Coordinates of C-alpha atoms in Angstrom, one line a residue:
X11 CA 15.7 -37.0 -11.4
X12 CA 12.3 -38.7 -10.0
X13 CA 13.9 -37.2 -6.4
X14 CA 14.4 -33.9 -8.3
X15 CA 10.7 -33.4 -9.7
X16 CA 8.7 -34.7 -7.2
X17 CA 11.4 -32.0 -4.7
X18 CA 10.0 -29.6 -7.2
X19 CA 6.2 -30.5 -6.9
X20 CA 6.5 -30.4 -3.6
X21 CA 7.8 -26.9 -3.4
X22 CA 5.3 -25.6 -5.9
X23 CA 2.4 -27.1 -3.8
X24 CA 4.0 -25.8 -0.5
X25 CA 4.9 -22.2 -2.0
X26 CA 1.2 -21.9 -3.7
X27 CA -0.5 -22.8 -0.5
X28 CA 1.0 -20.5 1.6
X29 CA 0.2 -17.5 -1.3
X30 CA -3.3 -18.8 -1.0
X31 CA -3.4 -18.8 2.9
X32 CA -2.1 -15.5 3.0
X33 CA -4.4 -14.2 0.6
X34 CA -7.5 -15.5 2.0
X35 CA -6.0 -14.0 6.0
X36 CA -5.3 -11.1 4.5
X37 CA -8.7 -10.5 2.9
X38 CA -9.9 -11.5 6.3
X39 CA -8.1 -8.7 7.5
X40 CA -8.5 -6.3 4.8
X41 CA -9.9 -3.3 7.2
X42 CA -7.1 -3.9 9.6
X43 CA -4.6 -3.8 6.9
X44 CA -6.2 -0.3 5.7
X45 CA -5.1 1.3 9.1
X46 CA -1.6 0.1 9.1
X47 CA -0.2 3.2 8.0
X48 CA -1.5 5.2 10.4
X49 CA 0.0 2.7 13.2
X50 CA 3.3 3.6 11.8
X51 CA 4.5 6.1 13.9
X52 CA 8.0 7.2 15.0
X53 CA 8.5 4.7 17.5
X54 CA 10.4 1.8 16.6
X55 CA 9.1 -0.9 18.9
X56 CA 5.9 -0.2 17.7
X57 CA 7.6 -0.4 13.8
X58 CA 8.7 -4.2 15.1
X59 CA 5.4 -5.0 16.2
X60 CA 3.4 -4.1 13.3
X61 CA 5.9 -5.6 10.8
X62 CA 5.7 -9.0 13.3
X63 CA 1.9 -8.7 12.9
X64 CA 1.4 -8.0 8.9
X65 CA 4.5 -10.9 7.9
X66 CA 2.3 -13.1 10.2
X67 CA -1.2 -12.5 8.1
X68 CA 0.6 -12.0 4.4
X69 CA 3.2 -15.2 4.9
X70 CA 6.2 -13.9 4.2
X71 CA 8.4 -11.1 5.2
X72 CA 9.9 -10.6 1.8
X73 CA 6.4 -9.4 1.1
X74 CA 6.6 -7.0 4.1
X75 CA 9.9 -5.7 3.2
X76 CA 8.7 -4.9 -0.1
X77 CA 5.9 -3.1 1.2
X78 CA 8.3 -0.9 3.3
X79 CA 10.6 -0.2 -0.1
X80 CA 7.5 0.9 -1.7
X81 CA 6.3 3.0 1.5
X82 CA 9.8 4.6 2.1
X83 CA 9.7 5.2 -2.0
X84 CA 6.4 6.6 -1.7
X85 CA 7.5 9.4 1.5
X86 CA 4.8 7.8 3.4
X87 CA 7.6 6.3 5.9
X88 CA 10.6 7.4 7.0
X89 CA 14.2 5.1 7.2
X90 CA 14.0 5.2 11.0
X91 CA 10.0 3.9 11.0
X92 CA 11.3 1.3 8.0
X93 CA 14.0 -0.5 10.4
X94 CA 11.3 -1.3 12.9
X95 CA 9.3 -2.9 10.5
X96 CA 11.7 -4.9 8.7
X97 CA 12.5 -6.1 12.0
X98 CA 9.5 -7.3 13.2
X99 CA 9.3 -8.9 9.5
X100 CA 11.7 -11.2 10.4
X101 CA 10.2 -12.7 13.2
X102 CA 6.8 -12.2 11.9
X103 CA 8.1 -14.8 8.6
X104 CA 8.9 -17.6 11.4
X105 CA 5.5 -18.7 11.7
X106 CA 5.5 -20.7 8.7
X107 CA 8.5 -22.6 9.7
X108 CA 7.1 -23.4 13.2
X109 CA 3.3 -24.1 11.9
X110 CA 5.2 -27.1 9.3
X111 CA 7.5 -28.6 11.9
X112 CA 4.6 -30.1 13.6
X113 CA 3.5 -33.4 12.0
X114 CA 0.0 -32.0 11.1
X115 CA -0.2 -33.7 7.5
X116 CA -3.2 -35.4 8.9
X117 CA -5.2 -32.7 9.3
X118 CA -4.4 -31.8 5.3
X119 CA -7.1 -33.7 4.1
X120 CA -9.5 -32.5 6.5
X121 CA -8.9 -28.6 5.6
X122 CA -8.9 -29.2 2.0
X123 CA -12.1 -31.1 2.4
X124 CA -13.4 -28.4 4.6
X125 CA -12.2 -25.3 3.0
X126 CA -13.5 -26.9 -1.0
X127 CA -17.4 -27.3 0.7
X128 CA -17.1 -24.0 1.8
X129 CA -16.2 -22.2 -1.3
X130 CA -18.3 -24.1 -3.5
X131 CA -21.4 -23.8 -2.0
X132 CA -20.9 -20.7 0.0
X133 CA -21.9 -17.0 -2.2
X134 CA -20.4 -15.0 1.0
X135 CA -17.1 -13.5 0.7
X136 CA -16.0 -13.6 4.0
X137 CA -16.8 -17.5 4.1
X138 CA -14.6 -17.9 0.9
X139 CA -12.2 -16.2 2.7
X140 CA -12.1 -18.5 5.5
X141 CA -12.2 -21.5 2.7
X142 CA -9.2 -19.9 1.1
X143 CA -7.1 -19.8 3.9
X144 CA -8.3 -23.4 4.9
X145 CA -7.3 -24.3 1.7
X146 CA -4.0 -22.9 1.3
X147 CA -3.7 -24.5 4.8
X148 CA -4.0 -28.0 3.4
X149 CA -2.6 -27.4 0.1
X150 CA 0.7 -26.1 2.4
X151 CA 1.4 -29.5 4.1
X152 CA 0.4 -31.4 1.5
X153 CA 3.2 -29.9 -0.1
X154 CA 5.3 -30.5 3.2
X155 CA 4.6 -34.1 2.9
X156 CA 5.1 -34.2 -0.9
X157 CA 9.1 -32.8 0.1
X158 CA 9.7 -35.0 3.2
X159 CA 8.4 -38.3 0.5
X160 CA 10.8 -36.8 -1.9
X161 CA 14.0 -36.4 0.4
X162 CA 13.3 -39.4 2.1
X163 CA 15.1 -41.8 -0.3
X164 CA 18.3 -39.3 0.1
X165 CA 19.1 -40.9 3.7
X166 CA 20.5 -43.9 1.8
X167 CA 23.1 -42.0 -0.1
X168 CA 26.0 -41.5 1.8
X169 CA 27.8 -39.1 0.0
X170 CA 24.8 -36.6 -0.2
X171 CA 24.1 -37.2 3.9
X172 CA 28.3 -36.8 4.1
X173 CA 28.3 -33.6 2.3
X174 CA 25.7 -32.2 4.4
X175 CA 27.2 -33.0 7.4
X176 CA 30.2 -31.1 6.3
X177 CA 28.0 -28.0 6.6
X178 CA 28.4 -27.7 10.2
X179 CA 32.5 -27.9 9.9
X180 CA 32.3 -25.5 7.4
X181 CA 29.4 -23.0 8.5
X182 CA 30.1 -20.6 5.7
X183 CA 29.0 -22.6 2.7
X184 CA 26.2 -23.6 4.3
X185 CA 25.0 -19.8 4.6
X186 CA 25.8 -19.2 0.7
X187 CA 23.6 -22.8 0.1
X188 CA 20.7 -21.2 2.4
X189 CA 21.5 -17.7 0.7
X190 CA 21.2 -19.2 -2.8
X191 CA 18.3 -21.6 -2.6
X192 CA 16.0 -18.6 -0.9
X193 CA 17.6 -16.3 -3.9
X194 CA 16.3 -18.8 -6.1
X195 CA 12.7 -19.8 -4.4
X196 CA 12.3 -16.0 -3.3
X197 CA 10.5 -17.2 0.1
X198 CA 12.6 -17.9 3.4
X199 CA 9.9 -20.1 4.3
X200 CA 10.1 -22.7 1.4
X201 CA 13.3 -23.1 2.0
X202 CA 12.9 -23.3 5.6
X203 CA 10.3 -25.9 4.7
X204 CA 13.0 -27.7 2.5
X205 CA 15.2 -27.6 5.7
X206 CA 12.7 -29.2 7.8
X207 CA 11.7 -31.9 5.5
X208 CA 15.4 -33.0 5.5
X209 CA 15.3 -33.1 9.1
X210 CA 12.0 -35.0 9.5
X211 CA 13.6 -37.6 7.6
X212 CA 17.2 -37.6 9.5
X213 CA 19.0 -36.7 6.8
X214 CA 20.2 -33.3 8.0
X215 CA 21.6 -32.6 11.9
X216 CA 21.1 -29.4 13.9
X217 CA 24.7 -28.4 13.8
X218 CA 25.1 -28.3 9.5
X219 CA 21.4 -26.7 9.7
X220 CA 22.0 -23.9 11.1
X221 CA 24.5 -21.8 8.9
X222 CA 21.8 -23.0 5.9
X223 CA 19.4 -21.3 8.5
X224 CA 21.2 -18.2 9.0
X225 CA 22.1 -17.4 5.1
X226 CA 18.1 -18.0 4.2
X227 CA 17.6 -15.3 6.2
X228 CA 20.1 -12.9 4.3
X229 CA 18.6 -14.7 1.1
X230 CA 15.3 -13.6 1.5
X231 CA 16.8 -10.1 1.0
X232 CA 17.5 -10.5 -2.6
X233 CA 13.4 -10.0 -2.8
X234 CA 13.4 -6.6 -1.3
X235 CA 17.0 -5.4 -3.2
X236 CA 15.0 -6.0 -6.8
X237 CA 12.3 -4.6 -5.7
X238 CA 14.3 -1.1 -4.9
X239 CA 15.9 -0.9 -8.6
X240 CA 14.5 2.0 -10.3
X241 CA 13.3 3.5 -7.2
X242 CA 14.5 6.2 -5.3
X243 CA 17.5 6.3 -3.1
X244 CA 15.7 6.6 0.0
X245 CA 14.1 2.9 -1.2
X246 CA 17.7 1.2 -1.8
X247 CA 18.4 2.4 1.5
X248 CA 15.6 0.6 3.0
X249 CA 16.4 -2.6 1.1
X250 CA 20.0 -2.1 2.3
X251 CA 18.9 -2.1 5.7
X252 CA 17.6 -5.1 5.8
X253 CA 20.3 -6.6 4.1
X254 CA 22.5 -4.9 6.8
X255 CA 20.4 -6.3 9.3
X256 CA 20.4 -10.2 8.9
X257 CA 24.2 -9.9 7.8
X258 CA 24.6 -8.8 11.0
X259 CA 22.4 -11.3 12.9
X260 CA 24.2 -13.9 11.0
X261 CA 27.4 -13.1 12.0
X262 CA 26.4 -12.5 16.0
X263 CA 25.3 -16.0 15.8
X264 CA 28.2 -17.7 13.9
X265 CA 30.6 -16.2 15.5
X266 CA 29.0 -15.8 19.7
X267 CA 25.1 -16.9 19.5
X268 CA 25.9 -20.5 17.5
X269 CA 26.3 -22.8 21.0
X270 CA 24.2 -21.2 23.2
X271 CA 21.1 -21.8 20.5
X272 CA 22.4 -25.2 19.9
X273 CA 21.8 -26.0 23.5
X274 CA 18.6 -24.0 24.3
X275 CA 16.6 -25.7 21.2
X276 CA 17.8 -29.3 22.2
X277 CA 17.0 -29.1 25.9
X278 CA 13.2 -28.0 24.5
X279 CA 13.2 -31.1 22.3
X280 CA 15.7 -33.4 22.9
X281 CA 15.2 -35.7 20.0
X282 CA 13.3 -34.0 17.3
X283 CA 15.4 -31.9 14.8
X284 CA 12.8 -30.3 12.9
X285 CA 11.6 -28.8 16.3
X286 CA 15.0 -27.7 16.7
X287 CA 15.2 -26.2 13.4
X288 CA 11.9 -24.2 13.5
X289 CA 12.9 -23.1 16.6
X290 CA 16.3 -21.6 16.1
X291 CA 14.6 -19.9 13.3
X292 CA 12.4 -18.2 15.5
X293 CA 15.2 -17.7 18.3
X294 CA 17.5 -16.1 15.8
X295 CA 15.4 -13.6 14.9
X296 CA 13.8 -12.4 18.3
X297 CA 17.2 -12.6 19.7
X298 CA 18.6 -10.4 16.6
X299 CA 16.1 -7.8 17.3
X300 CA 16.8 -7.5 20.7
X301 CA 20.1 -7.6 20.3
X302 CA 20.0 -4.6 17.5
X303 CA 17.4 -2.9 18.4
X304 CA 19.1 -0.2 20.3
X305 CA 21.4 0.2 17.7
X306 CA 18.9 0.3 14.7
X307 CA 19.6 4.4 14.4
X308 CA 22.8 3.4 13.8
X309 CA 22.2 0.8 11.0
X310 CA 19.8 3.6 9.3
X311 CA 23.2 6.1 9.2
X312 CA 25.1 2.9 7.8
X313 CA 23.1 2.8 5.0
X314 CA 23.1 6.6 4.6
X315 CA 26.7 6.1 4.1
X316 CA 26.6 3.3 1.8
X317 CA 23.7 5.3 -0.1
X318 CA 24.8 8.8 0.4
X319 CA 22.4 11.9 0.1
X320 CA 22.8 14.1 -2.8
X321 CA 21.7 17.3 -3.2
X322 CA 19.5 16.0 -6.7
X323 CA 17.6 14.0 -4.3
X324 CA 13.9 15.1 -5.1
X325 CA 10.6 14.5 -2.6
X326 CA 8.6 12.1 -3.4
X327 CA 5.9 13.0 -6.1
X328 CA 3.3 9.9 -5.3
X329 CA 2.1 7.5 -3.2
X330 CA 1.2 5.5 -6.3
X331 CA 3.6 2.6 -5.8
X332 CA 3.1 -1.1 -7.9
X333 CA 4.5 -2.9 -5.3
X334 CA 1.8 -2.3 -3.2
X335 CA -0.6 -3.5 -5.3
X336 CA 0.4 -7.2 -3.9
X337 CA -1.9 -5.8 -0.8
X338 CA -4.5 -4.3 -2.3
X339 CA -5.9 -3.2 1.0
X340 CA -2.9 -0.9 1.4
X341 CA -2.6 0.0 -2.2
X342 CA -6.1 1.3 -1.7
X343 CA -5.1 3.3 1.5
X344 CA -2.6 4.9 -0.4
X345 CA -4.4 5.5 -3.7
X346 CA -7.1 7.8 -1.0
X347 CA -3.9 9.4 -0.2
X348 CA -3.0 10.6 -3.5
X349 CA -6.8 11.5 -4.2
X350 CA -6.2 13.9 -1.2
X351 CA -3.2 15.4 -2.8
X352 CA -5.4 15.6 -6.3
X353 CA -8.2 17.3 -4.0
X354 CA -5.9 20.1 -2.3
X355 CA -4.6 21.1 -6.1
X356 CA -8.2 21.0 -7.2
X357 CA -9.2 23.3 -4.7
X358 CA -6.2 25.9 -5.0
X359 CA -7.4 25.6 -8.8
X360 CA -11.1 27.1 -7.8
X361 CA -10.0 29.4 -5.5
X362 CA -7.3 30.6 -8.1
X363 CA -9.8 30.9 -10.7
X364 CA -11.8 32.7 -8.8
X365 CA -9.3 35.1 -7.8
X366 CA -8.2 35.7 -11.3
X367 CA -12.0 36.5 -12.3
X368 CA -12.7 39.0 -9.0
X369 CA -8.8 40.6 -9.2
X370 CA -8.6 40.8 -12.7
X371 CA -5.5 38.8 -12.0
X372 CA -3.5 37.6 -15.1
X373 CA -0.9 36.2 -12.5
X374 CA -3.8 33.9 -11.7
X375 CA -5.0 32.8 -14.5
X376 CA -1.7 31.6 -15.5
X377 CA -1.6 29.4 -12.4
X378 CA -5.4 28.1 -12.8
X379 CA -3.8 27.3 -16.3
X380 CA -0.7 25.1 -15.0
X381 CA -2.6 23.5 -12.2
X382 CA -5.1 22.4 -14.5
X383 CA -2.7 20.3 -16.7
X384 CA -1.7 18.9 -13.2
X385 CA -4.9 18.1 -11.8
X386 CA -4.8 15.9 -15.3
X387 CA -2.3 14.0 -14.6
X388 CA -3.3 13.2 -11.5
X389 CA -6.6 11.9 -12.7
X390 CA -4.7 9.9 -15.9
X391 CA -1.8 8.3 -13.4
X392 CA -4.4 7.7 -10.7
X393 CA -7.5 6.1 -12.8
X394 CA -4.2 3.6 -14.5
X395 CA -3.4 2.7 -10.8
X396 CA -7.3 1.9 -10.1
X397 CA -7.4 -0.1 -13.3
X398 CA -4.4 -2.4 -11.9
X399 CA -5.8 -2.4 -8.2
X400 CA -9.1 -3.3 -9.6
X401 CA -7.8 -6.2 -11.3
X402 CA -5.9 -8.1 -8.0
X403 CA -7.9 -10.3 -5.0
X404 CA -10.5 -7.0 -3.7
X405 CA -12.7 -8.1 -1.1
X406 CA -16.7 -7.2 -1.0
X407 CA -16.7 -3.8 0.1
X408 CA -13.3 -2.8 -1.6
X409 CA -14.5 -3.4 -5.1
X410 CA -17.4 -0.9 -4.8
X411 CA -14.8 2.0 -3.1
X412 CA -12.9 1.5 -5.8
X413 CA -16.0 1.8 -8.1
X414 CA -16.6 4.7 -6.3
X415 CA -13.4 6.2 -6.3
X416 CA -13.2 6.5 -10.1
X417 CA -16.2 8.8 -10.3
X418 CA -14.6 10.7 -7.6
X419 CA -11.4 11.4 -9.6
X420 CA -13.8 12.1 -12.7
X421 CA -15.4 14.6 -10.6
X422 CA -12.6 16.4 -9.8
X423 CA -11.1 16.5 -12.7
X424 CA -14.3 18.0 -14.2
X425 CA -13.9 20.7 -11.7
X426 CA -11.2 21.2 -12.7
X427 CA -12.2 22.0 -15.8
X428 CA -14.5 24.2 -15.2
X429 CA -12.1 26.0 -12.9
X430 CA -10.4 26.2 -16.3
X431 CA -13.5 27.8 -17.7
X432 CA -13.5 30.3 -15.2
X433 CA -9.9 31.5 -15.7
X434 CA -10.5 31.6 -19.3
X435 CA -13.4 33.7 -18.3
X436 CA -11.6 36.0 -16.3
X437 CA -8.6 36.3 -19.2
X438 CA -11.5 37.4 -21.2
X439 CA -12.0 40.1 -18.6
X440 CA -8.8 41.1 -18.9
X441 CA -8.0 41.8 -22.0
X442 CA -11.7 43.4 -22.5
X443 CA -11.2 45.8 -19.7
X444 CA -15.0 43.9 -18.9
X445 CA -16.2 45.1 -15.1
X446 CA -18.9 43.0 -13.5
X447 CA -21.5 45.6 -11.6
X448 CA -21.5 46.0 -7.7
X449 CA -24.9 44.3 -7.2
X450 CA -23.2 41.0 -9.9
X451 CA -19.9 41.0 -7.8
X452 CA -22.0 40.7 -4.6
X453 CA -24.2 38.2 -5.6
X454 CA -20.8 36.3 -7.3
X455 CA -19.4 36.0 -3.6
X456 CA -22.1 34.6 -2.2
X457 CA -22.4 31.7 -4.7
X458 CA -19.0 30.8 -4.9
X459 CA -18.8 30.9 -1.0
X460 CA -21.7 28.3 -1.2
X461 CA -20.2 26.7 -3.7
X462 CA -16.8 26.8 -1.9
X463 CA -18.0 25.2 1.7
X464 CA -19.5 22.7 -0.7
X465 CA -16.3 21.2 -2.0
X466 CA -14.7 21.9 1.3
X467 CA -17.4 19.4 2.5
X468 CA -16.8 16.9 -0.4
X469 CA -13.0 16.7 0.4
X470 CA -14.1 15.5 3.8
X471 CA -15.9 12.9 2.0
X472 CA -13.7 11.3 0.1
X473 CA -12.1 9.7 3.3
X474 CA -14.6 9.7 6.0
X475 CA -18.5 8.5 5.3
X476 CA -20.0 10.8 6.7
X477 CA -23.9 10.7 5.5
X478 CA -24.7 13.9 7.6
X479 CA -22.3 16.1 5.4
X480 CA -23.3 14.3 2.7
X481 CA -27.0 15.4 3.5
X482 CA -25.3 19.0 3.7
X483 CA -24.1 19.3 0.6
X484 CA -27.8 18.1 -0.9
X485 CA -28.9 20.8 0.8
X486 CA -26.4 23.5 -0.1
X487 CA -26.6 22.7 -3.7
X488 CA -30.2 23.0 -3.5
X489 CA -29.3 26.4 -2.3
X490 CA -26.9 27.0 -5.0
X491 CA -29.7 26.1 -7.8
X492 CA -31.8 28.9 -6.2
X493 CA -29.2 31.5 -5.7
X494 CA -28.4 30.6 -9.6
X495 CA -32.2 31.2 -10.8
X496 CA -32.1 34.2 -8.2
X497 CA -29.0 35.7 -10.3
X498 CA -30.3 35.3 -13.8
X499 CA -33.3 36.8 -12.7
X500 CA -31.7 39.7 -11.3
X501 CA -29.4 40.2 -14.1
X502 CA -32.0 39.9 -16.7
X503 CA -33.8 43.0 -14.7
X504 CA -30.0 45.1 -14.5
X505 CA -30.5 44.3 -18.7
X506 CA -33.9 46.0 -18.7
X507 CA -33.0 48.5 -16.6
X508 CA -29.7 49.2 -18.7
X509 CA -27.5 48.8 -15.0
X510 CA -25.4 45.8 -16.5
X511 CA -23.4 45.8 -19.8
X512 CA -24.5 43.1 -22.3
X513 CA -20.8 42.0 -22.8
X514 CA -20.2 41.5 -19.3
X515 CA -23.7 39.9 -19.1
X516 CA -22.2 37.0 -21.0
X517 CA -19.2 36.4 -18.9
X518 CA -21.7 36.5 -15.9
X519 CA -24.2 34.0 -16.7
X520 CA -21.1 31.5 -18.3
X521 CA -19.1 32.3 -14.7
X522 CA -23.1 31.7 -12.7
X523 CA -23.4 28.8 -15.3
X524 CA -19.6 26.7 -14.1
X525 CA -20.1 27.8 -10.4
X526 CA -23.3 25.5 -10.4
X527 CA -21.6 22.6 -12.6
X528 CA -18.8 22.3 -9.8
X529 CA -21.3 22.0 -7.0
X530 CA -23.1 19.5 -9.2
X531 CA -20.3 17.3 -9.3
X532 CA -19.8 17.7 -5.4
X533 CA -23.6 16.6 -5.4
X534 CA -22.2 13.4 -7.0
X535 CA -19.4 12.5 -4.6
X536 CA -22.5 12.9 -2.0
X537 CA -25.1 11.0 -3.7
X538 CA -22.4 8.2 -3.6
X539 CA -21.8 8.6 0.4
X540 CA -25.7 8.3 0.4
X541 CA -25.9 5.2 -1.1
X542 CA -23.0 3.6 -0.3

């Protein structure tokens, strides 16, 4: 039992330090992160090397593979960009196991030591960063040597050492021990850490290591399979894939690859086993992707056919996906992403409105009417996700763009609403028989084309910075206020002058009156640029 616990502390130490670590190089790398998704391209390779790349910062490729069920269930990435990622996942994940089979439990105290100054008496957040993942560092082989002092007293017990051995006669229950323990942990490198402690100590050989090797790899699938319940089918299919994938790795390797590893990791160090271990780990997995790399459109129509397409199969509605949110960086890319989509709808609102009030359209008020109620849902399901985002580990800069981003959504919903206005305007209108006179309509199409190059302008905004169109659409709505004092002026004098009708003078100045509120609000989104 005192084995048991102090196996447990161990593990707990081990797994929290390398969450910490991750989060502090992830932080680190927060505007690198951002950009991922538009490094995913077609091309495979590059798939591999990007998912190598993220698993290395994050710590774990369960993480990653996540990440690519969320992506695949949010359309931003198709099955054959997935494959390459999950790939490089797994070789990305075999850092860990290399950085803990070094003896480097020394250096544990000086990290911690290190990494504690530096966050207590630090206020900058990218030196708290560096202290987190200095931290997690030492907090990680602490844990290390809390499991090797735990297993040690093992070596004495025969039968245990015994039934371990017998692993490496009988290769298949030591891949559904490796399969269950990472099932149970959720983390291929805590139990690759377990597996290295045991052979620091000499309680575990190469041979009955290996098949416990090979089934943590198809253990730390069970991660990405939960994480695809409840989400589309395209999801599953990811998840599947990377089930597919270390299945088949695993058996290449007990079956062909088992001797030829055995003898490459022992000729680089003869005597050391955890050396061996760490190793093979990472041998497995570059090998597996080489290996299956060229065939990886034909894992992607494998899982087709265990997941077939059906004709109920809907696109993807959102890029708002929860499992992103355990990178907020991402999470953020992709919450931009569905701003743009609320944007677009936002703007076929305004020029719908528009259309309905010039046209005399009922056709078009209808639709200002049913985009509206969407334009509100975006802003509801999009201000939740912010909430949740704005709640996990956001560095400096990423809490104020997310400040930011809220008023954004509030602005365009408020355009919305007064696009809403408009059409309700223009219904008016309608049903009137209301005309507007030649000189009004005139003047009309000139604001609302001011108005219109200024939301154009703020929908650049929202994703590029740019302070010089920011300035422009200062400007333009200074030009808006004018042409607005310029038309209730003129209108006033087509009242004197008995040129305008009084009822249609109403609907004028209240259509005048929500043209100048929408270039307001894209005022806002400017004013934010500016002092950003």
């Amino acid at each position: 039992m005192e084995i048991l616990i102090s196996l447990i502390g161990g593990l707990g130490l081990f797994l929290y330090g390398m969450t910490l670590m991750g989060n502090g190089l992830q932080k680190a790398a927060g505007e690198k992160l951002k950009k991922i998704v538009e490094l995913l391209t077609s091309n495979v390779l590059l798939g591999v090397l990007v998912g190598a790349g993220v698993t290395a910062i994050i710590q774990s490729s369960s993480a990653t593979t996540v990440m690519v069920v969320g992506f695949v269930n949010a359309g931003i990435m198709t099955l054959s960009q997935a494959i390459g990622v999950i790939m490089g996942a797994n070789i990305g994940t075999t850092i860990t196991a290399q950085l803990v089979s070094f003896n480097l439990e020394g250096l544990a105290p000086i990290t911690l030591g290190i990494g504690i100054a530096l966050y207590l008496f630090s206020s900058k957040s990218k030196t708290k960063n560096i202290a987190e993942i200095l931290l997690g560092f030492g907090i990680l082989f602490t844990g290390m040597e809390f499991m090797k002092d735990a297993v040690s007293p093992l070596a004495e017990y025969k039968g245990f050492t015994d039934a371990l051995v017998n692993f490496g006669h009988r290769p298949l229950l030591g891949v559904l021990l490796g399969l269950i323990i990472t099932g149970v942990v959720q983390s291929s490198s805590a139990s690759m850490g377990m597996l290295i402690a045991l052979a620091s100590q000499g309680i575990i050989p190469l041979q009955s290591a290996l098949p416990i090797l090979y089934g943590d790899n198809i253990g730390t699938c069970v991660t990405s399979l939960l994480s695809s319940i409840g989400a589309n089918k395209n999801a599953k299919r990811a998840a599947i894939m990377h089930l597919l994938f270390n299945i088949l790795g695993t058996l290449m390797f007990l079956l062909i690859l088992n001797k030829p590893i055995v003898a490459v990791v022992t000729r680089i160090n003869p005597t050391d086993v955890a050396r061996q271990i760490a190793n093979a780990h990472t041998l497995f997995n570059i090998v597996t992707v080489i290996i299956l790399l060229p065939f990886s459109k034909y894992i992607v129509k494998l899982a087709m056919k265990i997941v077939p397409q059906t004709e109920e199969e809907k696109e993807v509605k959102t890029y708002l996906d929860e499992r992103m949110l355990e990178t907020p960086s991402i999470a953020f890319a992709n919450t931009l992403k569905e701003t743009n989509k609320m944007a677009k709808v936002t703007n076929i609102c305004l020029n719908s409105s528009m259309s309905a009030f010039l046209n005399k359209s009922k056709k078009d008020v209808e639709e200002t009417f049913k985009i509206e109620k969407d334009i509100n849902d975006y802003q509801r399901n999009i201000l939740n996700y912010l909430l949740k985002l704005s709640k996990t580990s956001l560095t400096g800069n990423s809490v104020e763009e997310v400040d930011n981003l809220f008023n954004t959504i509030n602005d365009l919903e408020r355009i919305g609403d007064h696009s809403e206005n408009i059409a309700e305007l223009a219904e008016i209108a309608i049903d009137k028989d209301v005309s507007i006179s030649n000189d009004g309509q005139k003047e009309i199409e000139e604001m609302f084309e001011k108005v219109k190059k200024n939301y154009e302008d703020a929908l650049i905004l929202i994703n590029k910075k740019d302070k010089k169109i920011a300035e422009r659409i200062i400007k333009t709505e200074e030009e808006v206020d004018n042409i607005e004092k310029s038309i209730r002026a003129n209108h006033i004098y087509r009242l004197n002058n008995n040129t305008c009708e009084i009822d249609s003078g109403i609907l004028y100045l209240d259509l005048v009156s929500n043209l100048e509120r929408i270039s307001d609000h894209c005022s806002n989104i400017a004013i934010r640029v500016l002092n950003y």
